[in-house]
Short mmCIF file of C-alpha atoms and ligand atoms in Angstrom, two decimals:
data_model
loop_
_atom_site.label_atom_id
_atom_site.label_comp_id
_atom_site.label_asym_id
_atom_site.label_seq_id
_atom_site.Cartn_x
_atom_site.Cartn_y
_atom_site.Cartn_z
CA MET A 1 -32.12 -29.86 8.75
CA PRO A 2 -30.06 -32.28 11.02
CA HIS A 3 -26.74 -30.73 11.42
CA THR A 4 -24.07 -31.05 8.41
CA PHE A 5 -22.39 -33.90 10.23
CA ALA A 6 -25.86 -36.29 10.43
CA VAL A 7 -26.31 -34.86 6.36
CA ASP A 8 -23.22 -35.05 5.34
CA ARG A 9 -21.58 -38.40 6.99
CA PHE A 10 -21.67 -42.39 5.21
CA SER A 11 -19.59 -45.49 5.48
CA PRO A 12 -17.32 -44.99 2.28
CA VAL A 13 -16.45 -48.48 0.81
CA ARG A 14 -12.80 -47.10 -0.59
CA PHE A 15 -10.59 -45.44 1.25
CA ASP A 16 -7.29 -43.26 0.36
CA PRO A 17 -5.26 -45.66 0.23
CA GLY A 18 -1.52 -42.54 0.71
CA HIS A 19 -3.71 -41.14 3.12
CA ALA A 20 -1.46 -41.50 6.78
CA LEU A 21 -3.21 -40.73 10.37
CA SER A 22 -0.80 -39.00 12.07
CA GLY A 23 -0.66 -39.96 16.06
CA ARG A 24 -1.79 -37.27 17.74
CA GLU A 25 -4.48 -37.36 15.38
CA VAL A 26 -5.09 -40.76 16.85
CA ASP A 27 -5.40 -39.63 20.05
CA VAL A 28 -8.38 -37.55 19.61
CA LEU A 29 -9.94 -39.90 18.13
CA LEU A 30 -9.48 -42.78 21.37
CA GLU A 31 -9.76 -39.00 23.34
CA ALA A 32 -13.40 -38.35 21.86
CA ALA A 33 -14.36 -41.70 21.98
CA GLY A 34 -13.19 -41.93 26.16
CA ARG A 35 -15.73 -38.73 26.41
CA ALA A 36 -18.99 -40.74 25.19
CA PRO A 37 -21.82 -40.98 28.06
CA SER A 38 -22.47 -44.54 29.69
CA ALA A 39 -24.35 -45.89 32.53
CA GLY A 40 -22.94 -44.74 36.00
CA ASN A 41 -19.86 -43.69 33.79
CA SER A 42 -18.39 -47.02 33.69
CA GLN A 43 -16.92 -47.43 30.55
CA PRO A 44 -17.13 -50.54 28.99
CA TRP A 45 -14.46 -49.79 26.03
CA SER A 46 -11.08 -50.51 25.34
CA PHE A 47 -10.09 -51.03 21.45
CA ILE A 48 -7.61 -52.34 19.61
CA VAL A 49 -5.88 -49.29 17.49
CA GLY A 50 -3.32 -49.91 14.74
CA ARG A 51 -2.59 -47.20 12.23
CA ARG A 52 -1.91 -48.59 8.80
CA GLY A 53 1.87 -50.77 8.24
CA ASP A 54 2.10 -51.36 11.94
CA GLN A 55 2.31 -54.36 13.20
CA VAL A 56 -1.49 -53.98 14.75
CA TYR A 57 -2.88 -53.18 11.77
CA GLN A 58 -1.97 -55.99 10.21
CA ARG A 59 -2.67 -58.97 13.18
CA LEU A 60 -6.08 -57.50 12.30
CA ALA A 61 -6.69 -56.96 8.88
CA ARG A 62 -6.09 -60.81 8.60
CA HIS A 63 -9.01 -61.77 10.14
CA LEU A 64 -11.11 -58.76 8.44
CA SER A 65 -13.48 -61.13 5.89
CA ARG A 66 -13.25 -61.38 2.05
CA SER A 67 -15.81 -58.97 1.95
CA SER A 68 -14.36 -56.30 3.89
CA SER A 69 -11.17 -56.37 2.98
CA MET A 70 -11.66 -55.30 -0.97
CA TRP A 71 -11.97 -51.34 0.69
CA ALA A 72 -11.01 -51.71 4.79
CA THR A 73 -7.59 -52.37 3.72
CA GLY A 74 -7.42 -48.85 2.19
CA ALA A 75 -7.99 -46.93 5.40
CA SER A 76 -6.15 -45.60 7.17
CA LEU A 77 -6.88 -47.02 10.86
CA LEU A 78 -8.05 -49.86 11.95
CA VAL A 79 -9.98 -50.06 15.62
CA ALA A 80 -10.98 -52.39 17.61
CA ASN A 81 -13.90 -51.53 19.88
CA LEU A 82 -14.42 -54.21 23.29
CA ALA A 83 -16.91 -54.28 25.94
CA HIS A 84 -16.31 -55.48 29.17
CA ARG A 85 -18.99 -57.24 29.25
CA PHE A 86 -18.65 -59.38 32.95
CA VAL A 87 -16.92 -58.70 35.87
CA GLU A 88 -13.36 -61.14 35.93
CA ASP A 89 -13.81 -64.86 36.74
CA SER A 90 -17.40 -64.53 37.58
CA ASP A 91 -21.24 -64.08 35.48
CA ILE A 92 -22.40 -60.99 36.50
CA GLU A 93 -22.41 -58.40 34.26
CA TYR A 94 -20.16 -56.28 34.79
CA SER A 95 -22.97 -53.20 32.90
CA GLU A 96 -26.31 -54.34 31.97
CA PHE A 97 -25.45 -51.47 28.93
CA ALA A 98 -21.99 -52.77 28.06
CA HIS A 99 -22.97 -53.22 24.14
CA TYR A 100 -24.99 -49.42 24.39
CA ASP A 101 -22.64 -47.62 26.21
CA VAL A 102 -19.80 -49.05 23.03
CA GLY A 103 -22.12 -48.12 20.73
CA GLN A 104 -22.08 -44.70 22.09
CA ALA A 105 -18.21 -44.46 22.12
CA VAL A 106 -17.91 -45.53 18.69
CA ALA A 107 -20.48 -42.69 17.37
CA HIS A 108 -18.30 -40.17 19.05
CA MET A 109 -15.14 -41.09 18.04
CA THR A 110 -16.92 -40.96 14.27
CA PHE A 111 -18.06 -37.59 14.87
CA GLN A 112 -14.67 -36.50 15.51
CA ALA A 113 -13.20 -37.82 13.03
CA HIS A 114 -15.56 -35.79 11.00
CA ALA A 115 -13.86 -33.28 12.07
CA LEU A 116 -11.09 -33.89 11.77
CA GLY A 117 -11.60 -34.34 7.72
CA LEU A 118 -12.52 -38.10 8.04
CA PHE A 119 -14.44 -40.69 7.99
CA VAL A 120 -15.39 -43.90 9.47
CA HIS A 121 -17.46 -47.19 8.34
CA GLN A 122 -18.37 -49.51 11.37
CA PHE A 123 -18.85 -53.96 10.07
CA ARG A 124 -18.95 -57.16 11.15
CA ALA A 125 -18.38 -57.97 9.24
CA PHE A 126 -14.14 -60.23 10.77
CA ASP A 127 -13.73 -63.55 12.58
CA ARG A 128 -14.45 -62.39 16.08
CA ASP A 129 -13.62 -64.91 18.14
CA ALA A 130 -9.89 -64.97 16.07
CA VAL A 131 -9.63 -62.02 17.36
CA ALA A 132 -9.86 -61.86 20.96
CA SER A 133 -8.10 -65.34 20.54
CA GLU A 134 -5.50 -62.55 18.54
CA PHE A 135 -4.60 -59.80 20.96
CA LYS A 136 -6.35 -62.63 24.49
CA VAL A 137 -9.11 -60.88 24.71
CA PRO A 138 -10.09 -62.78 28.05
CA GLY A 139 -13.90 -64.30 28.20
CA HIS A 140 -15.29 -61.36 29.98
CA TRP A 141 -14.76 -58.57 26.94
CA GLU A 142 -16.23 -59.52 23.91
CA VAL A 143 -14.25 -58.35 20.57
CA THR A 144 -18.53 -56.44 18.90
CA THR A 145 -17.81 -53.84 16.26
CA MET A 146 -14.94 -53.11 14.11
CA ALA A 147 -14.73 -49.51 12.98
CA ALA A 148 -12.35 -48.90 9.41
CA VAL A 149 -11.47 -44.23 9.65
CA GLY A 150 -9.43 -42.23 7.12
CA LEU A 151 -9.76 -40.63 3.35
CA PRO A 152 -12.73 -41.76 1.08
CA VAL A 153 -12.19 -42.11 -2.41
CA GLU A 154 -14.59 -40.82 -5.36
CA GLY A 155 -17.88 -43.10 -5.58
CA ALA A 156 -17.26 -44.31 -2.47
CA ARG A 157 -20.30 -43.48 -0.75
CA HIS A 158 -22.47 -45.31 -3.62
CA LEU A 159 -23.10 -47.78 -1.10
CA SER A 160 -22.61 -49.08 2.33
CA GLY A 161 -22.84 -52.51 3.44
CA ALA A 162 -23.00 -55.34 0.38
CA GLY A 163 -26.08 -54.51 -1.81
CA THR A 164 -27.22 -52.29 1.40
CA SER A 165 -29.40 -49.33 0.49
CA ARG A 166 -28.49 -46.22 2.25
CA GLU A 167 -32.55 -45.29 2.46
CA ARG A 168 -33.47 -44.07 5.64
CA LEU A 169 -36.78 -44.99 6.92
CA PRO A 170 -39.61 -41.53 7.44
CA LEU A 171 -40.62 -39.74 10.72
CA GLN A 172 -43.76 -41.67 11.15
CA ASP A 173 -42.18 -45.10 11.23
CA ILE A 174 -39.06 -44.48 13.77
CA THR A 175 -41.25 -43.07 16.29
CA TRP A 176 -43.33 -44.42 18.60
CA GLU A 177 -45.58 -42.33 19.81
CA ARG A 178 -46.16 -38.38 19.96
CA ALA A 179 -48.06 -35.88 20.84
CA ARG A 180 -48.76 -33.90 18.29
C1 FMN B 201 -23.25 -52.59 14.15
C2 FMN B 201 -22.39 -52.13 12.14
C3 FMN B 201 -21.79 -53.33 11.80
C4 FMN B 201 -21.76 -53.40 10.36
N1 FMN B 201 -21.99 -54.61 9.57
C5 FMN B 201 -20.67 -54.08 8.22
C6 FMN B 201 -20.30 -54.77 7.42
O1 FMN B 201 -20.47 -56.17 8.02
N2 FMN B 201 -20.20 -54.87 6.80
C7 FMN B 201 -20.56 -53.95 5.92
O2 FMN B 201 -19.74 -53.53 4.68
N3 FMN B 201 -21.15 -52.10 7.04
C8 FMN B 201 -21.44 -52.50 7.56
N4 FMN B 201 -21.81 -51.69 8.75
C9 FMN B 201 -22.58 -50.26 7.88
C10 FMN B 201 -23.73 -50.20 7.67
O3 FMN B 201 -23.98 -50.57 6.67
C11 FMN B 201 -24.27 -48.90 7.45
O4 FMN B 201 -23.98 -48.16 8.26
C12 FMN B 201 -25.67 -49.02 6.77
O5 FMN B 201 -25.42 -49.40 5.46
C13 FMN B 201 -25.83 -47.03 6.31
O6 FMN B 201 -24.94 -46.50 5.72
P1 FMN B 201 -24.50 -45.06 6.25
O7 FMN B 201 -23.44 -45.04 7.28
O8 FMN B 201 -23.56 -45.16 5.07
O9 FMN B 201 -25.47 -44.36 6.31
C14 FMN B 201 -21.64 -52.04 10.11
C15 FMN B 201 -22.74 -51.12 10.53
C16 FMN B 201 -22.92 -51.30 11.71
C17 FMN B 201 -23.60 -50.34 13.25
#
């Protein structure tokens, strides 16, 4: 069997709105993200972080799509995940692997959340341009995804994403080639 993290992790569709994260827990989540590997140690990531009740959270929540606002606003933490795409004032790529590395950083955050008894739902359903302009993200950075972090409530595991199945492809379908 894979590690319990891989087996038990899921993207909750309902969070406990009574749960709060401490500032120290938020630090630990960000520290875990920052420890992810990246091409040439380029660390092409940055995070806009709002704890429920604070003004950053409210400014992020304003730009959720209708579908995600139905569940993400119960989360204890909303995080917008930014990728460093270009060298400032140029069209030269900062890192060819920026998106890849941001994904790994968020995966590290997700793993750390699990160790704290929390769950993460990553999502695309928000207005990326509006978040960029709300937080004055310059053009050489890109708002990629958001992550909602918190404590799931009963029944939060059924579906992740509107109508999305949680079925996984069998091993043979995800193995291009392998010697037996
Ligand atoms: C890059 C990315 C974008 C996603 N976008 C959305 C989204 O917009 N809305 C949503 O409800 N879930 C979204 N998800 C969550 C996926 O639907 C979910 O991870 C997938 O269905 C597998 O379910 P599980 O995470 O519970 O195993 C996204 C996940 C990733 C990694």
